Structures are given as C-alpha cells and as structure tokens.
XYZ file of C-alpha atoms in Angstrom:
266
model
C 86.379 241.321 23.972
C 86.581 238.972 26.959
C 87.788 235.459 26.329
C 84.666 233.305 25.716
C 83.956 230.171 27.700
C 83.326 226.969 25.776
C 82.141 223.953 27.737
C 83.119 220.580 26.252
C 80.664 217.890 27.329
C 81.068 214.170 26.624
C 79.847 210.827 27.920
C 83.400 209.553 27.332
C 86.765 211.304 27.693
C 85.854 214.288 25.539
C 89.052 214.357 23.485
C 87.219 214.299 20.164
C 84.977 217.258 21.009
C 87.916 219.271 22.334
C 90.064 218.590 19.269
C 87.277 219.559 16.877
C 86.610 222.733 18.872
C 90.283 223.690 18.853
C 90.468 223.028 15.119
C 87.534 225.367 14.547
C 88.990 228.093 16.799
C 92.307 227.903 14.925
C 90.565 229.212 11.808
C 90.054 232.601 13.478
C 93.082 234.880 13.676
C 94.141 236.152 17.093
C 91.219 234.460 18.799
C 91.247 232.302 21.889
C 88.773 230.705 24.269
C 88.616 229.229 27.719
C 87.866 225.535 27.185
C 86.456 223.562 30.079
C 86.045 219.844 29.564
C 83.368 217.805 31.358
C 83.987 214.094 30.670
C 81.867 211.069 31.572
C 78.576 212.952 31.696
C 76.126 210.102 32.190
C 72.980 211.642 33.682
C 70.852 214.766 33.421
C 72.129 216.174 36.732
C 75.564 216.650 35.172
C 73.995 218.372 32.182
C 72.099 220.725 34.498
C 75.385 221.652 36.210
C 77.095 222.478 32.908
C 74.098 224.461 31.645
C 74.065 226.452 34.895
C 77.781 227.297 34.562
C 77.419 228.211 30.897
C 74.470 230.486 31.724
C 76.453 232.346 34.392
C 79.450 232.868 32.099
C 77.537 233.458 28.856
C 79.278 230.372 27.562
C 78.827 228.032 24.653
C 78.424 224.246 24.869
C 79.952 221.713 22.493
C 78.935 218.141 23.150
C 79.390 214.552 22.028
C 76.691 212.481 23.686
C 75.880 209.061 22.264
C 72.522 208.318 23.871
C 69.569 210.036 22.095
C 67.772 210.908 25.345
C 70.869 212.668 26.673
C 71.325 214.605 23.440
C 67.690 215.689 23.503
C 67.913 216.772 27.127
C 71.048 218.816 26.434
C 69.419 220.488 23.433
C 66.213 221.229 25.336
C 68.084 222.766 28.262
C 70.271 224.866 25.979
C 67.192 226.238 24.185
C 65.445 226.865 27.494
C 68.394 228.927 28.795
C 69.132 230.651 25.487
C 72.559 229.031 25.132
C 74.457 228.249 21.953
C 75.032 224.487 21.885
C 76.618 222.405 19.127
C 75.905 218.674 18.846
C 78.936 217.105 17.134
C 77.769 213.493 17.370
C 73.989 213.448 16.830
C 73.583 214.594 13.209
C 76.313 212.225 11.990
C 74.875 209.260 13.898
C 71.416 210.004 12.484
C 72.802 209.931 8.931
C 74.745 206.735 9.627
C 71.591 205.132 11.019
C 69.942 205.733 7.639
C 73.037 204.497 5.795
C 73.476 201.264 7.744
C 69.755 200.688 8.309
C 70.503 199.338 11.759
C 70.265 200.653 15.302
C 73.487 202.000 16.873
C 74.867 200.470 20.070
C 74.551 203.780 21.943
C 77.496 202.765 24.116
C 79.828 205.613 25.184
C 83.596 205.220 24.864
C 83.726 202.665 22.043
C 86.188 204.720 19.992
C 88.569 204.749 22.951
C 88.312 200.969 23.167
C 89.265 200.832 19.491
C 92.249 203.080 20.179
C 93.374 200.822 23.022
C 93.110 197.812 20.731
C 95.225 199.623 18.150
C 97.980 200.445 20.630
C 97.905 196.883 21.947
C 98.483 195.650 18.389
C 101.368 198.066 17.863
C 102.952 196.915 21.122
C 102.657 193.277 20.013
C 104.226 194.046 16.617
C 107.140 195.852 18.258
C 107.549 192.894 20.626
C 107.693 190.422 17.709
C 110.398 192.487 15.998
C 112.456 192.861 19.178
C 112.368 189.171 20.041
C 112.614 187.762 16.528
C 114.977 184.900 15.744
C 116.097 184.396 19.354
C 117.784 187.825 19.576
C 117.016 188.221 23.262
C 115.966 185.159 25.292
C 114.398 187.414 27.938
C 111.442 187.807 25.591
C 110.638 184.105 25.939
C 109.369 184.576 29.482
C 107.372 187.702 28.604
C 105.782 186.317 25.436
C 102.236 185.016 25.069
C 103.457 182.528 22.473
C 106.928 181.144 21.743
C 107.542 179.599 18.327
C 110.410 177.170 17.802
C 111.608 175.549 14.604
C 114.496 175.119 12.227
C 115.335 177.820 9.700
C 112.673 178.623 7.044
C 109.635 177.256 8.880
C 107.823 180.629 8.746
C 108.587 181.645 12.337
C 108.986 185.351 11.561
C 105.907 185.850 9.327
C 103.860 183.833 11.818
C 105.080 186.044 14.655
C 104.018 189.160 12.759
C 100.641 187.712 11.790
C 99.902 186.725 15.396
C 101.075 190.154 16.567
C 98.371 191.722 14.405
C 95.946 189.685 16.506
C 97.474 191.209 19.675
C 99.648 188.233 20.697
C 103.161 188.960 21.907
C 105.300 186.382 20.130
C 108.947 185.440 20.480
C 110.525 182.946 18.101
C 113.605 180.811 18.603
C 115.582 179.023 15.883
C 116.556 175.465 16.698
C 120.091 174.727 15.541
C 121.998 171.544 16.523
C 125.222 173.453 17.192
C 123.553 175.899 19.596
C 121.928 174.929 22.887
C 118.371 176.279 23.202
C 117.969 179.138 25.704
C 117.362 177.984 29.278
C 114.257 180.179 29.356
C 112.546 177.774 26.939
C 112.485 175.109 29.612
C 111.069 177.430 32.255
C 107.848 178.411 30.505
C 104.585 176.398 30.448
C 104.602 173.868 27.609
C 101.232 175.215 26.383
C 102.905 178.541 25.586
C 105.429 176.920 23.257
C 104.569 175.883 19.695
C 106.915 173.817 17.533
C 106.921 174.112 13.744
C 107.972 171.123 11.673
C 108.107 170.641 7.912
C 108.620 167.932 5.322
C 112.396 167.564 4.584
C 111.973 167.613 0.800
C 109.805 170.718 0.948
C 112.311 172.463 3.192
C 115.114 171.392 0.867
C 113.385 173.184 -2.016
C 112.641 176.296 0.091
C 116.235 176.610 1.262
C 117.666 176.173 -2.223
C 115.412 178.920 -3.523
C 116.405 181.121 -0.597
C 120.083 180.691 -1.396
C 119.451 181.556 -5.031
C 117.721 184.824 -4.097
C 120.774 185.692 -2.024
C 123.054 184.949 -4.978
C 124.629 181.957 -3.209
C 125.368 178.413 -4.330
C 122.284 176.240 -3.891
C 124.472 173.249 -3.071
C 125.659 174.740 0.256
C 125.317 172.389 3.234
C 122.475 174.582 4.595
C 120.233 173.284 1.808
C 121.328 169.630 1.600
C 118.777 166.990 2.487
C 121.238 165.362 4.909
C 121.695 168.580 6.854
C 117.956 169.238 6.913
C 117.165 165.762 8.272
C 119.845 166.237 10.918
C 118.315 169.549 11.994
C 114.788 168.140 12.044
C 115.866 165.185 14.168
C 117.415 167.592 16.652
C 114.263 169.725 16.587
C 112.140 166.664 17.406
C 114.330 165.950 20.429
C 113.925 169.498 21.734
C 110.173 169.549 21.108
C 109.836 166.250 22.987
C 111.795 167.656 25.928
C 109.560 170.710 25.976
C 106.408 168.609 25.610
C 105.001 171.304 23.323
C 102.434 171.126 20.561
C 104.024 170.628 17.141
C 102.360 171.810 13.939
C 103.322 170.529 10.510
C 103.572 173.683 8.367
C 104.243 171.810 5.111
C 102.083 173.383 2.392
C 100.207 175.448 4.983
C 99.617 179.166 4.509
C 100.722 181.413 7.360
C 97.088 182.285 8.081
C 96.152 178.605 8.382
C 98.949 177.855 10.842
C 98.179 181.021 12.807
C 94.529 180.014 13.174
C 95.583 176.636 14.558
C 97.855 178.382 17.068
C 95.188 180.882 18.125
C 92.660 178.065 18.608
C 95.225 176.305 20.779
C 95.746 179.439 22.875
C 92.015 179.891 23.399
C 91.493 176.324 24.625
C-alpha cells in the first residue's frame, strides 16, 4: 500500500493538529504517512488549494480552524470532493460553548500566545535565581526591577513572586562593610526599589532565623544595634540612588509586589 497523504490545515501554526495526527498514527503498527502542514490558512482560497491537492493525491485532511465559517467551508468542500476530513477543533469548541454559555473569541493562535507567556515566565524565574542576592552584578543592568535592602527584607521571595508576573528581577543586599555594585548607580532610579523595615520587627525575624539554623540568637547579626546601623547605611544608599523605598513591615509579599508592579506601570 502506498504511503497515504495527510494534509494538516490550521489557521495558526498547526503544531497541535500535527501532534494529534502523529499520536493517532502511532497506534497502528508498521504504518506511516506523508504529512503536509499548511499553517496560517485564513481564507477560503487557501482551503480550495488544499482540497485540490488532497483530491489529486487521494489524501485526507485534518484541520484545526477556529472560525465557524472557515470550518463549515472546509467541511462542505471535503464533502463535495468526497474527501475524508477530520475537524479536531470544532466539536470540542461547540461543547465548550454550551459549558461556558458564552461566545468564543474565535481568534486564531491564542494557545501559542499562552505558550509564549509561559516561556517568558520561566525565563524570568531563571533570571531571578541567577541574579539573587547580588551574585552577579551584571544582572542589575539587564533586570526590569532591582530590589535593594538589608538581610531578611523579603528580597528573594519578592523576586520570585514578581518573576511569576514576567518581571526579570535582580536583588542586591545592602551591607555596610561591602560597597554596593557600581552598576546600581548606572541604572534609572525608577528601576530600583528599596525595601525598609521596622528595626524591632527585623530584630525578631533575624533571631527566629538564627534559631532555625541552630545558632545563638544573640549573635551580632540579630542585635538591635547592628540592625539600626545597617538600616542607617541602607537609607544613605537609597538616598544616593534616589529610588522609591517601600516599608515592608507587616506587609505580605503579595502586597509589596502589587505596590512595585503599580510603580512599574506608572
């Protein structure tokens, strides 16, 4: 038996239709087919061309067309020419229309836009991990947002939360004994966000952190004197940078993130 021709027709890229077709073919032992993909089919002329080719080669058509009028035209032409044609999208959309009780958008390519959004989020998450805690100052210039603050002001969880909203975030710890990276002073002040916190609250947070690590809670890292010293130094740096400063005392990560995102959108 000659290898059959299967024409994959889509008003988008056609990946979904091709994958489903290949999955179906794989269920038949020692069978193969010549798959020909026709993406971005947006008018009836393109459908006529595919139907003509399928007729000449005794082929089959598998299609994912979003717009009802295009699906109907494809079906009508397939019937007219005696071709086998499988509509992968239509029946499911019709059932979903009944389920949601609302009209679909009928806009081709939306699933690809969702995929692009997903990969953009993954890229932002990977960026936040790579440039966490000032590991590589080169990320400061590339970031959409740069968070600065003393230790335990939620820089890392904020970076991850913002990454899930597609922002590339670098965060830099501010420590009196270490000069801030030069890159901090080369970026627009709007891109930099400072995080401050009440000294007593931070004192409690740091003591609890030391306890979870099995360390002495009286270490200088957690003393109120050390904390006030660090916060004073932070204020000096934030003033030099002329950046917005958010008080994160008693704020949930989501609340602070929303303030930052509003700032970025303005």
